[in-house]
Amino acid sequence: DKIEYTPVLASSALGGRTTTSTFVLEQPRCAFTTMQDRAIIWLVVAVPDAVPDFNNSVGPGTPERAFQGFPTNASAYMTLNTTLLNYPCPTSPGDITVLRVGSETSCAKDESRPTCNGPLPGPGPYRVKFLALEGSEPVAETAWSEPITLRTAQSSNLIPMTDGRHSAGMVALTSILSILFAILLAGLVAMLVFWGSDACGGSSTFSKPEAVTVQRYNTHHVYDQPAARL
Amino acid sequence: MAKSDDGIRILQGLLVFGNVVIAMCGIALTAECIFFVSDPHGLYPLLEATENDDIYAAAWIGIFVGFALFALSILGIVGVIQSSRTLLLVYIILMLITYAFEMASCITAATQRDFLTPNLFLKQMLEMYQKSETANNNDKWMTEGVTKTWDKLMLQNQCCGVQGPSDWQEYMSAFRHTHNDADFPWPRNCCVMDAQGSPVNLDGCKLGVPGYYNSNGCYDAISGPMNTQAWGVAWFGFAILCWTFCVLLGTMFYWSRIEY
């Protein structure tokens, strides 16, 4: 019989809620209330086209419901079988009650494991529901979920590489330094051009501390005297 | 003339003081640039892989410019005290050459800082992290550098990806080619690790449970040190150059006033 419960994705606080090949569902806690403990609850994952004429009696493990044939040969697969004991009600607060669909990578290509919880082959969309079987008799099922679409990875070539625009600081720094350097070069040129010419000296030049001109002048004078006496 | 003598004495004093400041700034610049070149945060492989490590070139130039400023300022002090035209001319010309180099260093550091955007590192991380088929030795070297640096970054800073773990989901990457999405929605180092270096809760990490994986991005951990380095080299150099400009102008004026 039909249970008024719709499978829903886990809370968005989980970073890995949907990835490119997995998604995380909330466990159907407190949904199967009038059930025997013997029944086995399966998760059915299907493409949306298979939902209208889905046959509950087709058992898990048949080629029509094998994960390895999904979605080409099998329009739905069944996995994550467990008993009601694993979905106790009520939930203790603080528990993370989720089911990760797509986490078993070891059996994804193993044909002998048709109920493998393998990674989803594409971004979807997919619709899921929970189906309880007793033996091979369906006894209870939930509603179908809303379509679940997984993430798609874009190529890294699409990352925009806009040229780093020049910041104002860099422009200011470059222009000020260039102007200062130009002034210094002009000053150097002015220095070299007027080297030797006292035109700019005027009356404000100063003499160096050591005055060296006096001695030579005396020597010259002394040598002149003997020549004059002869 | 006593007044102009006093004026010249004051100018001499100012020039000596200016040169002392330049000497100290030169040593500070050398020390700062040596600190940057030593790469305390281990981010150099990321820059090397962008094939544009101008910030490091600017720091290297800064080391030598610092030494040159120190040596030249001593020459300047000697020249000012002795009022020697030759010494001061040599001082001015060498200082101008050093000025040009330091200018190049500042402008390079400031320009390259603008080049380092989050998208640049994102693209590099996606294309190089854990890349398995490398084209040649150079490619292999850069890939290994990027991988090791990212592993260390994510471990030490408790971060994942450039903007967050969703980087690994939103884009194709070299990592994705070798690690399937179901087992590795993001690299292992994005998980919170215990003391032995293994994830505290691997399933929690894969699910993305807050507390078991690093949900913030590493961009701040990368751009923080790089900004400090770029601005440290660029703006400190700019300050030194402004001061040197004044000292050089004063020296040129002083030189033209020396009687020869």
Tab-separated table of C-alpha atoms in Angstrom:
chain	number	residue	atom	x	y	z
A	1	ASP	CA	0.000	0.000	0.000
A	2	LYS	CA	0.976	3.573	-0.588
A	3	ILE	CA	2.679	5.557	2.156
A	4	GLU	CA	2.333	9.310	2.279
A	5	TYR	CA	6.021	9.998	2.307
A	6	THR	CA	8.114	11.604	-0.406
A	7	PRO	CA	11.837	10.888	-0.430
A	8	VAL	CA	13.755	14.097	-0.138
A	9	LEU	CA	17.361	15.167	-0.445
A	10	ALA	CA	19.332	15.707	2.756
A	11	SER	CA	19.661	19.123	4.324
A	12	SER	CA	21.691	21.695	2.462
A	13	ALA	CA	24.143	21.954	5.336
A	14	LEU	CA	25.849	18.913	3.858
A	15	GLY	CA	28.507	19.944	1.408
A	16	GLY	CA	28.261	16.716	-0.521
A	17	ARG	CA	24.472	16.754	-0.887
A	18	THR	CA	24.788	16.375	-4.628
A	19	THR	CA	28.019	15.717	-6.443
A	20	THR	CA	28.562	14.786	-10.059
A	21	SER	CA	27.807	11.125	-9.429
A	22	THR	CA	26.237	10.774	-5.986
A	23	PHE	CA	23.450	12.293	-3.952
A	24	VAL	CA	22.335	12.077	-0.370
A	25	LEU	CA	18.780	11.245	0.710
A	26	GLU	CA	17.140	11.545	4.060
A	27	GLN	CA	16.410	8.159	5.569
A	28	PRO	CA	12.695	7.246	5.609
A	29	ARG	CA	12.519	7.335	9.378
A	30	CYS	CA	9.034	7.075	10.851
A	31	ALA	CA	7.556	6.570	7.389
A	32	PHE	CA	6.880	2.818	7.438
A	33	THR	CA	4.772	2.702	10.571
A	34	THR	CA	2.521	-0.329	10.019
A	35	MET	CA	5.089	-2.816	8.848
A	36	GLN	CA	6.444	-6.178	9.782
A	37	ASP	CA	10.040	-6.297	10.862
A	38	ARG	CA	10.640	-9.019	8.287
A	39	ALA	CA	10.053	-6.793	5.290
A	40	ILE	CA	13.010	-5.527	3.340
A	41	ILE	CA	12.972	-1.911	2.244
A	42	TRP	CA	14.627	-1.184	-1.078
A	43	LEU	CA	15.529	2.091	-2.698
A	44	VAL	CA	14.396	2.358	-6.295
A	45	VAL	CA	16.274	4.770	-8.560
A	46	ALA	CA	14.688	5.396	-11.941
A	47	VAL	CA	14.805	7.727	-14.877
A	48	PRO	CA	11.703	9.951	-14.927
A	49	ASP	CA	10.355	8.217	-18.045
A	50	ALA	CA	10.102	4.905	-16.198
A	51	VAL	CA	7.941	6.299	-13.417
A	52	PRO	CA	4.452	6.149	-15.016
A	53	ASP	CA	4.470	2.417	-15.827
A	54	PHE	CA	6.755	1.165	-13.091
A	55	ASN	CA	6.053	-2.422	-12.117
A	56	ASN	CA	6.594	-3.091	-8.412
A	57	SER	CA	6.627	-6.837	-8.908
A	58	VAL	CA	9.804	-6.986	-10.933
A	59	GLY	CA	12.282	-8.178	-8.377
A	60	PRO	CA	15.688	-6.820	-7.552
A	61	GLY	CA	18.534	-8.775	-9.050
A	62	THR	CA	16.793	-9.344	-12.358
A	63	PRO	CA	18.414	-7.899	-15.479
A	64	GLU	CA	15.600	-5.346	-15.704
A	65	ARG	CA	16.603	-3.956	-12.359
A	66	ALA	CA	20.378	-4.399	-12.457
A	67	PHE	CA	22.505	-1.391	-11.626
A	68	GLN	CA	25.071	-2.344	-14.257
A	69	GLY	CA	22.444	-2.021	-16.993
A	70	PHE	CA	21.184	1.356	-15.820
A	71	PRO	CA	20.010	3.452	-17.654
A	72	THR	CA	20.357	1.770	-21.067
A	73	ASN	CA	19.001	-1.742	-20.508
A	74	ALA	CA	17.323	-1.175	-17.177
A	75	SER	CA	15.288	1.961	-16.713
A	76	ALA	CA	15.451	1.600	-12.949
A	77	TYR	CA	17.534	-0.231	-10.381
A	78	MET	CA	17.058	-1.263	-6.803
A	79	THR	CA	19.668	-0.996	-4.088
A	80	LEU	CA	20.343	-0.157	-0.461
A	81	ASN	CA	18.190	-2.976	0.876
A	82	THR	CA	17.756	-3.014	4.610
A	83	THR	CA	15.203	-3.951	7.271
A	84	LEU	CA	13.076	-1.581	9.292
A	85	LEU	CA	15.450	-2.043	12.236
A	86	ASN	CA	17.896	0.248	10.541
A	87	TYR	CA	15.376	3.057	10.345
A	88	PRO	CA	14.345	3.315	13.981
A	89	CYS	CA	11.683	5.747	14.966
A	90	PRO	CA	11.844	8.260	16.631
A	91	THR	CA	15.220	9.610	15.576
A	92	SER	CA	17.562	10.717	18.329
A	93	PRO	CA	18.388	14.404	17.942
A	94	GLY	CA	21.859	15.074	16.629
A	95	ASP	CA	21.984	11.922	14.549
A	96	ILE	CA	22.718	12.334	10.904
A	97	THR	CA	20.150	10.131	9.213
A	98	VAL	CA	21.138	10.010	5.584
A	99	LEU	CA	21.627	7.570	2.784
A	100	ARG	CA	24.392	8.186	0.287
A	101	VAL	CA	23.375	6.939	-3.124
A	102	GLY	CA	26.348	6.122	-5.313
A	103	SER	CA	29.005	5.390	-2.730
A	104	GLU	CA	29.983	1.826	-3.673
A	105	THR	CA	32.588	2.021	-6.398
A	106	SER	CA	33.997	-1.497	-6.046
A	107	CYS	CA	31.005	-3.314	-7.523
A	108	ALA	CA	30.021	-0.763	-10.167
A	109	LYS	CA	31.205	-2.971	-13.023
A	110	ASP	CA	30.565	-6.312	-11.319
A	111	GLU	CA	27.668	-8.027	-13.109
A	112	SER	CA	27.275	-10.460	-10.220
A	113	ARG	CA	26.236	-7.615	-7.965
A	114	PRO	CA	23.113	-6.199	-9.607
A	115	THR	CA	22.036	-4.464	-6.399
A	116	CYS	CA	25.222	-2.459	-6.200
A	117	ASN	CA	24.930	1.083	-4.879
A	118	GLY	CA	27.213	2.340	-7.589
A	119	PRO	CA	27.900	5.885	-8.733
A	120	LEU	CA	25.272	7.367	-11.007
A	121	PRO	CA	26.351	7.397	-14.639
A	122	GLY	CA	25.234	10.917	-15.486
A	123	PRO	CA	23.749	14.096	-14.109
A	124	GLY	CA	20.181	12.763	-14.354
A	125	PRO	CA	17.547	13.811	-13.513
A	126	TYR	CA	16.491	10.791	-11.435
A	127	ARG	CA	13.466	9.957	-9.343
A	128	VAL	CA	13.560	7.655	-6.327
A	129	LYS	CA	11.143	5.900	-4.045
A	130	PHE	CA	11.277	3.344	-1.264
A	131	LEU	CA	9.671	-0.043	-1.824
A	132	ALA	CA	9.105	-2.642	0.882
A	133	LEU	CA	9.121	-6.277	-0.201
A	134	GLU	CA	8.188	-9.309	1.828
A	135	GLY	CA	9.828	-12.193	0.048
A	136	SER	CA	9.043	-11.044	-3.461
A	137	GLU	CA	5.682	-9.436	-2.683
A	138	PRO	CA	5.579	-5.655	-2.590
A	139	VAL	CA	3.822	-4.618	0.615
A	140	ALA	CA	4.383	-0.894	0.851
A	141	GLU	CA	5.823	1.899	-1.214
A	142	THR	CA	6.382	5.609	-0.788
A	143	ALA	CA	5.604	8.284	-3.324
A	144	TRP	CA	8.088	9.085	-6.054
A	145	SER	CA	10.433	11.944	-5.266
A	146	GLU	CA	10.809	15.133	-7.249
A	147	PRO	CA	13.367	14.837	-10.053
A	148	ILE	CA	16.877	15.003	-8.629
A	149	THR	CA	19.521	16.529	-10.860
A	150	LEU	CA	23.191	16.086	-10.091
A	151	ARG	CA	25.963	18.602	-10.622
A	152	THR	CA	27.784	18.971	-13.892
A	153	ALA	CA	31.449	19.854	-14.021
A	154	GLN	CA	32.490	22.474	-16.523
A	155	SER	CA	35.846	22.534	-18.198
A	156	SER	CA	38.468	24.621	-16.464
A	157	ASN	CA	39.082	26.414	-19.744
A	158	LEU	CA	35.894	28.311	-19.123
A	159	ILE	CA	37.352	30.084	-16.096
A	160	PRO	CA	37.537	33.737	-17.085
A	161	MET	CA	41.083	34.992	-17.017
A	162	THR	CA	40.396	38.676	-17.260
A	163	ASP	CA	43.695	40.464	-17.326
A	164	GLY	CA	44.463	41.742	-13.853
A	165	ARG	CA	43.418	45.311	-14.112
A	166	HIS	CA	46.029	47.721	-12.890
A	167	SER	CA	45.151	48.980	-9.465
A	168	ALA	CA	45.205	52.657	-8.666
A	169	GLY	CA	48.108	52.164	-6.288
A	170	MET	CA	50.327	50.717	-8.948
A	171	VAL	CA	49.558	53.506	-11.404
A	172	ALA	CA	50.262	56.161	-8.785
A	173	LEU	CA	53.502	54.495	-7.748
A	174	THR	CA	54.768	54.202	-11.311
A	175	SER	CA	53.953	57.747	-12.324
A	176	ILE	CA	55.367	59.381	-9.200
A	177	LEU	CA	58.587	57.405	-9.383
A	178	SER	CA	59.009	58.179	-13.062
A	179	ILE	CA	58.553	61.896	-12.479
A	180	LEU	CA	61.053	61.902	-9.622
A	181	PHE	CA	63.580	59.996	-11.666
A	182	ALA	CA	63.153	62.391	-14.575
A	183	ILE	CA	63.793	65.367	-12.273
A	184	LEU	CA	66.932	63.734	-10.941
A	185	LEU	CA	68.233	63.046	-14.426
A	186	ALA	CA	67.545	66.631	-15.411
A	187	GLY	CA	69.436	67.769	-12.331
A	188	LEU	CA	72.392	65.565	-13.240
A	189	VAL	CA	72.456	66.933	-16.771
A	190	ALA	CA	72.332	70.485	-15.440
A	191	MET	CA	75.228	69.696	-13.113
A	192	LEU	CA	77.405	68.292	-15.875
A	193	VAL	CA	76.589	71.072	-18.328
A	194	PHE	CA	77.569	73.749	-15.849
A	195	TRP	CA	80.635	71.865	-14.613
A	196	GLY	CA	83.537	74.173	-14.604
A	197	SER	CA	81.556	77.278	-15.364
A	198	ASP	CA	81.236	79.555	-12.407
A	199	ALA	CA	78.218	81.225	-13.900
A	200	CYS	CA	75.978	79.779	-11.230
A	201	GLY	CA	78.595	80.172	-8.503
A	202	GLY	CA	78.403	83.893	-7.891
A	203	SER	CA	79.161	85.133	-4.483
A	204	SER	CA	77.791	82.199	-2.558
A	205	THR	CA	80.535	79.688	-3.311
A	206	PHE	CA	82.538	78.722	-0.309
A	207	SER	CA	86.133	77.735	0.015
A	208	LYS	CA	87.226	74.333	1.090
A	209	PRO	CA	88.615	73.989	4.608
A	210	GLU	CA	92.215	73.356	3.495
A	211	ALA	CA	93.665	76.439	1.665
A	212	VAL	CA	96.578	75.025	-0.357
A	213	THR	CA	97.617	77.923	-2.602
A	214	VAL	CA	99.973	79.811	-0.274
A	215	GLN	CA	103.128	77.553	-0.141
A	216	ARG	CA	103.782	77.287	-3.843
A	217	TYR	CA	103.700	80.984	-4.336
A	218	ASN	CA	106.428	81.489	-1.704
A	219	THR	CA	108.786	78.924	-3.239
A	220	HIS	CA	108.601	80.601	-6.623
A	221	HIS	CA	109.422	83.942	-5.065
A	222	VAL	CA	112.499	82.599	-3.140
A	223	TYR	CA	114.057	81.046	-6.269
A	224	ASP	CA	113.759	84.321	-8.160
A	225	GLN	CA	115.981	86.262	-5.738
A	226	PRO	CA	119.350	84.410	-6.288
A	227	ALA	CA	118.945	84.761	-10.063
A	228	ALA	CA	118.438	88.484	-9.694
A	229	ARG	CA	121.625	88.903	-7.551
A	230	LEU	CA	123.942	87.262	-10.114
B	1	MET	CA	79.454	85.497	4.445
B	2	ALA	CA	78.978	84.075	7.903
B	3	LYS	CA	75.357	83.633	7.068
B	4	SER	CA	76.019	81.559	3.939
B	5	ASP	CA	78.675	79.575	5.819
B	6	ASP	CA	76.067	78.713	8.389
B	7	GLY	CA	73.705	77.831	5.613
B	8	ILE	CA	76.275	75.514	4.068
B	9	ARG	CA	76.963	73.913	7.439
B	10	ILE	CA	73.276	73.272	7.896
B	11	LEU	CA	73.076	71.759	4.423
B	12	GLN	CA	76.056	69.560	5.197
B	13	GLY	CA	74.442	68.413	8.411
B	14	LEU	CA	71.188	67.680	6.656
B	15	LEU	CA	72.914	65.723	3.934
B	16	VAL	CA	74.839	63.653	6.430
B	17	PHE	CA	71.637	62.965	8.331
B	18	GLY	CA	69.867	62.081	5.085
B	19	ASN	CA	72.583	59.645	4.168
B	20	VAL	CA	72.485	58.013	7.585
B	21	VAL	CA	68.765	57.426	7.146
B	22	ILE	CA	69.399	55.982	3.685
B	23	ALA	CA	71.987	53.628	5.147
B	24	MET	CA	69.576	52.330	7.751
B	25	CYS	CA	66.780	51.993	5.210
B	26	GLY	CA	69.132	50.110	2.928
B	27	ILE	CA	69.846	47.573	5.621
B	28	ALA	CA	66.142	47.294	6.430
B	29	LEU	CA	65.319	46.748	2.772
B	30	THR	CA	67.935	44.022	2.479
B	31	ALA	CA	66.627	42.286	5.579
B	32	GLU	CA	63.021	42.518	4.429
B	33	CYS	CA	63.827	41.168	0.978
B	34	ILE	CA	65.901	38.312	2.372
B	35	PHE	CA	62.912	37.407	4.524
B	36	PHE	CA	60.634	37.350	1.499
B	37	VAL	CA	63.030	35.407	-0.671
B	38	SER	CA	63.327	32.747	2.036
B	39	ASP	CA	59.630	31.999	1.364
B	40	PRO	CA	58.485	31.262	4.918
B	41	HIS	CA	55.003	30.262	3.730
B	42	GLY	CA	56.204	27.906	1.056
B	43	LEU	CA	54.175	29.505	-1.719
B	44	TYR	CA	56.968	29.865	-4.272
B	45	PRO	CA	56.066	26.716	-6.288
B	46	LEU	CA	52.663	28.227	-7.025
B	47	LEU	CA	54.271	31.334	-8.472
B	48	GLU	CA	56.841	29.312	-10.311
B	49	ALA	CA	54.067	27.387	-12.022
B	50	THR	CA	52.438	30.569	-13.270
B	51	GLU	CA	55.731	31.158	-15.100
B	52	ASN	CA	55.696	34.696	-13.845
B	53	ASP	CA	57.524	35.005	-10.548
B	54	ASP	CA	58.326	38.688	-10.836
B	55	ILE	CA	57.564	39.305	-7.189
B	56	TYR	CA	60.582	37.197	-6.321
B	57	ALA	CA	62.741	38.933	-8.896
B	58	ALA	CA	61.745	42.229	-7.310
B	59	ALA	CA	62.742	40.922	-3.883
B	60	TRP	CA	66.117	39.734	-5.190
B	61	ILE	CA	66.809	43.132	-6.702
B	62	GLY	CA	65.794	44.636	-3.376
B	63	ILE	CA	68.513	42.712	-1.563
B	64	PHE	CA	71.262	44.101	-3.755
B	65	VAL	CA	69.813	47.581	-3.863
B	66	GLY	CA	69.756	47.612	-0.070
B	67	PHE	CA	73.443	46.813	0.094
B	68	ALA	CA	74.220	49.377	-2.584
B	69	LEU	CA	72.295	52.059	-0.722
B	70	PHE	CA	74.203	51.306	2.450
B	71	ALA	CA	77.589	51.457	0.744
B	72	LEU	CA	76.783	54.544	-1.285
B	73	SER	CA	75.435	56.438	1.676
B	74	ILE	CA	78.769	55.945	3.444
B	75	LEU	CA	80.476	57.286	0.323
B	76	GLY	CA	78.082	60.202	0.392
B	77	ILE	CA	78.817	61.038	3.994
B	78	VAL	CA	82.554	61.008	3.309
B	79	GLY	CA	82.086	63.138	0.213
B	80	VAL	CA	79.940	65.723	1.974
B	81	ILE	CA	82.292	66.077	4.906
B	82	GLN	CA	85.335	66.402	2.663
B	83	SER	CA	83.441	68.537	0.134
B	84	SER	CA	85.105	66.620	-2.666
B	85	ARG	CA	83.602	67.252	-6.080
B	86	THR	CA	84.815	63.976	-7.530
B	87	LEU	CA	83.524	61.834	-4.719
B	88	LEU	CA	80.163	63.512	-4.790
B	89	LEU	CA	79.883	63.192	-8.557
B	90	VAL	CA	80.620	59.475	-8.327
B	91	TYR	CA	78.114	59.236	-5.495
B	92	ILE	CA	75.395	60.952	-7.489
B	93	ILE	CA	75.880	58.874	-10.614
B	94	LEU	CA	75.977	55.554	-8.727
B	95	MET	CA	72.971	56.573	-6.678
B	96	LEU	CA	71.037	57.285	-9.846
B	97	ILE	CA	71.819	53.826	-11.158
B	98	THR	CA	70.698	52.285	-7.862
B	99	TYR	CA	67.604	54.469	-7.990
B	100	ALA	CA	66.748	53.106	-11.413
B	101	PHE	CA	67.074	49.501	-10.222
B	102	GLU	CA	64.980	50.090	-7.146
B	103	MET	CA	62.359	51.806	-9.259
B	104	ALA	CA	62.211	48.742	-11.483
B	105	SER	CA	61.824	46.525	-8.446
B	106	CYS	CA	58.964	48.561	-6.985
B	107	ILE	CA	57.040	48.782	-10.231
B	108	THR	CA	57.524	45.067	-10.917
B	109	ALA	CA	56.266	44.077	-7.478
B	110	ALA	CA	53.224	46.336	-7.726
B	111	THR	CA	52.362	45.195	-11.253
B	112	GLN	CA	52.641	41.530	-10.536
B	113	ARG	CA	50.483	41.817	-7.478
B	114	ASP	CA	47.593	42.797	-9.732
B	115	PHE	CA	48.174	39.689	-11.792
B	116	LEU	CA	47.571	37.264	-8.924
B	117	THR	CA	43.789	36.803	-8.944
B	118	PRO	CA	41.721	33.961	-7.446
B	119	ASN	CA	40.869	32.674	-10.917
B	120	LEU	CA	44.539	32.338	-11.737
B	121	PHE	CA	45.162	30.061	-8.783
B	122	LEU	CA	41.914	28.178	-9.379
B	123	LYS	CA	42.832	27.352	-12.938
B	124	GLN	CA	46.329	26.367	-11.910
B	125	MET	CA	45.081	24.135	-9.116
B	126	LEU	CA	42.541	22.400	-11.341
B	127	GLU	CA	45.033	21.800	-14.116
B	128	MET	CA	48.063	20.813	-12.104
B	129	TYR	CA	47.077	19.325	-8.758
B	130	GLN	CA	47.781	15.578	-8.845
B	131	LYS	CA	48.241	15.637	-12.586
B	132	SER	CA	49.455	12.239	-13.663
B	133	GLU	CA	50.501	12.561	-17.307
B	134	THR	CA	53.192	15.198	-17.509
B	135	ALA	CA	54.597	16.290	-20.821
B	136	ASN	CA	58.249	16.855	-19.929
B	137	ASN	CA	60.577	17.268	-16.979
B	138	ASN	CA	59.758	20.911	-16.487
B	139	ASP	CA	56.043	20.117	-16.435
B	140	LYS	CA	56.659	17.302	-13.964
B	141	TRP	CA	58.684	19.580	-11.696
B	142	MET	CA	56.023	22.267	-11.656
B	143	THR	CA	53.215	19.751	-11.164
B	144	GLU	CA	54.961	18.167	-8.195
B	145	GLY	CA	55.607	21.604	-6.716
B	146	VAL	CA	51.970	22.619	-7.054
B	147	THR	CA	50.713	19.312	-5.630
B	148	LYS	CA	53.001	19.396	-2.609
B	149	THR	CA	52.229	23.039	-1.934
B	150	TRP	CA	48.479	22.518	-2.096
B	151	ASP	CA	48.628	19.449	0.122
B	152	LYS	CA	50.588	21.385	2.690
B	153	LEU	CA	48.326	24.428	2.389
B	154	MET	CA	45.118	22.449	2.863
B	155	LEU	CA	46.533	20.562	5.813
B	156	GLN	CA	48.034	23.496	7.671
B	157	ASN	CA	45.368	26.089	7.048
B	158	GLN	CA	42.369	23.746	7.282
B	159	CYS	CA	41.025	24.872	3.953
B	160	CYS	CA	39.996	23.278	0.675
B	161	GLY	CA	40.253	24.532	-2.872
B	162	VAL	CA	40.557	28.201	-3.775
B	163	GLN	CA	37.027	29.317	-2.948
B	164	GLY	CA	35.840	26.121	-1.281
B	165	PRO	CA	35.387	22.374	-1.809
B	166	SER	CA	32.773	23.080	-4.470
B	167	ASP	CA	35.647	24.049	-6.782
B	168	TRP	CA	36.293	20.349	-7.204
B	169	GLN	CA	32.665	19.724	-8.134
B	170	GLU	CA	32.038	22.659	-10.398
B	171	TYR	CA	34.999	22.139	-12.687
B	172	MET	CA	36.772	19.291	-14.400
B	173	SER	CA	40.272	18.809	-13.113
B	174	ALA	CA	43.376	16.686	-13.504
B	175	PHE	CA	42.585	15.329	-10.051
B	176	ARG	CA	39.202	14.099	-11.272
B	177	HIS	CA	40.846	12.054	-14.041
B	178	THR	CA	42.612	9.821	-11.574
B	179	HIS	CA	40.232	9.946	-8.607
B	180	ASN	CA	36.580	9.115	-9.154
B	181	ASP	CA	33.929	11.410	-7.829
B	182	ALA	CA	32.170	8.934	-5.545
B	183	ASP	CA	35.279	8.076	-3.529
B	184	PHE	CA	36.898	11.499	-3.737
B	185	PRO	CA	34.382	14.313	-4.089
B	186	TRP	CA	37.347	16.442	-2.997
B	187	PRO	CA	40.936	15.590	-2.136
B	188	ARG	CA	41.647	13.722	1.083
B	189	ASN	CA	43.502	16.676	2.542
B	190	CYS	CA	40.227	18.571	2.640
B	191	CYS	CA	39.131	16.223	5.432
B	192	VAL	CA	39.739	17.104	9.048
B	193	MET	CA	42.735	15.027	10.042
B	194	ASP	CA	43.696	13.499	13.344
B	195	ALA	CA	47.173	13.533	14.807
B	196	GLN	CA	48.311	10.584	12.698
B	197	GLY	CA	47.377	12.267	9.441
B	198	SER	CA	44.315	10.199	8.570
B	199	PRO	CA	40.785	11.554	8.301
B	200	VAL	CA	38.814	11.682	11.530
B	201	ASN	CA	35.683	10.442	9.782
B	202	LEU	CA	36.075	9.564	6.147
B	203	ASP	CA	32.392	9.051	5.453
B	204	GLY	CA	31.569	12.319	7.132
B	205	CYS	CA	34.180	14.001	4.983
B	206	LYS	CA	32.775	12.516	1.787
B	207	LEU	CA	29.260	13.518	2.780
B	208	GLY	CA	30.376	17.029	3.528
B	209	VAL	CA	29.308	17.076	7.164
B	210	PRO	CA	30.425	20.352	8.722
B	211	GLY	CA	33.169	19.574	11.192
B	212	TYR	CA	34.592	16.640	9.264
B	213	TYR	CA	35.764	18.521	6.220
B	214	ASN	CA	37.225	21.952	5.538
B	215	SER	CA	34.538	24.068	4.014
B	216	ASN	CA	36.414	27.335	3.533
B	217	GLY	CA	38.712	28.207	0.671
B	218	CYS	CA	42.468	28.679	0.733
B	219	TYR	CA	42.600	31.923	-1.201
B	220	ASP	CA	43.080	34.042	1.900
B	221	ALA	CA	45.981	31.889	3.004
B	222	ILE	CA	47.651	32.442	-0.363
B	223	SER	CA	46.906	36.057	-1.053
B	224	GLY	CA	47.699	37.262	2.469
B	225	PRO	CA	51.451	36.544	2.364
B	226	MET	CA	51.730	37.496	-1.287
B	227	ASN	CA	50.076	40.838	-0.709
B	228	THR	CA	52.346	41.512	2.233
B	229	GLN	CA	55.350	40.709	0.119
B	230	ALA	CA	54.310	42.749	-2.879
B	231	TRP	CA	53.288	45.789	-0.896
B	232	GLY	CA	56.279	45.450	1.419
B	233	VAL	CA	58.711	45.546	-1.448
B	234	ALA	CA	56.814	48.098	-3.527
B	235	TRP	CA	55.777	50.659	-0.936
B	236	PHE	CA	58.775	50.502	1.331
B	237	GLY	CA	60.931	50.906	-1.752
B	238	PHE	CA	58.791	53.839	-2.810
B	239	ALA	CA	59.294	55.515	0.572
B	240	ILE	CA	63.054	55.007	0.376
B	241	LEU	CA	63.120	56.429	-3.129
B	242	CYS	CA	61.211	59.538	-2.134
B	243	TRP	CA	63.656	60.179	0.673
B	244	THR	CA	66.610	59.458	-1.612
B	245	PHE	CA	65.213	61.910	-4.148
B	246	CYS	CA	65.376	64.708	-1.599
B	247	VAL	CA	68.860	63.770	-0.463
B	248	LEU	CA	70.119	63.603	-4.052
B	249	LEU	CA	68.652	66.971	-4.932
B	250	GLY	CA	70.328	68.423	-1.864
B	251	THR	CA	73.609	66.797	-2.842
B	252	MET	CA	73.424	68.157	-6.360
B	253	PHE	CA	72.839	71.639	-4.997
B	254	TYR	CA	75.700	71.220	-2.530
B	255	TRP	CA	77.997	69.975	-5.323
B	256	SER	CA	77.305	73.005	-7.433
B	257	ARG	CA	78.250	75.243	-4.535
B	258	ILE	CA	81.676	73.708	-3.903
B	259	GLU	CA	84.561	75.851	-5.183
B	260	TYR	CA	87.049	73.673	-7.042
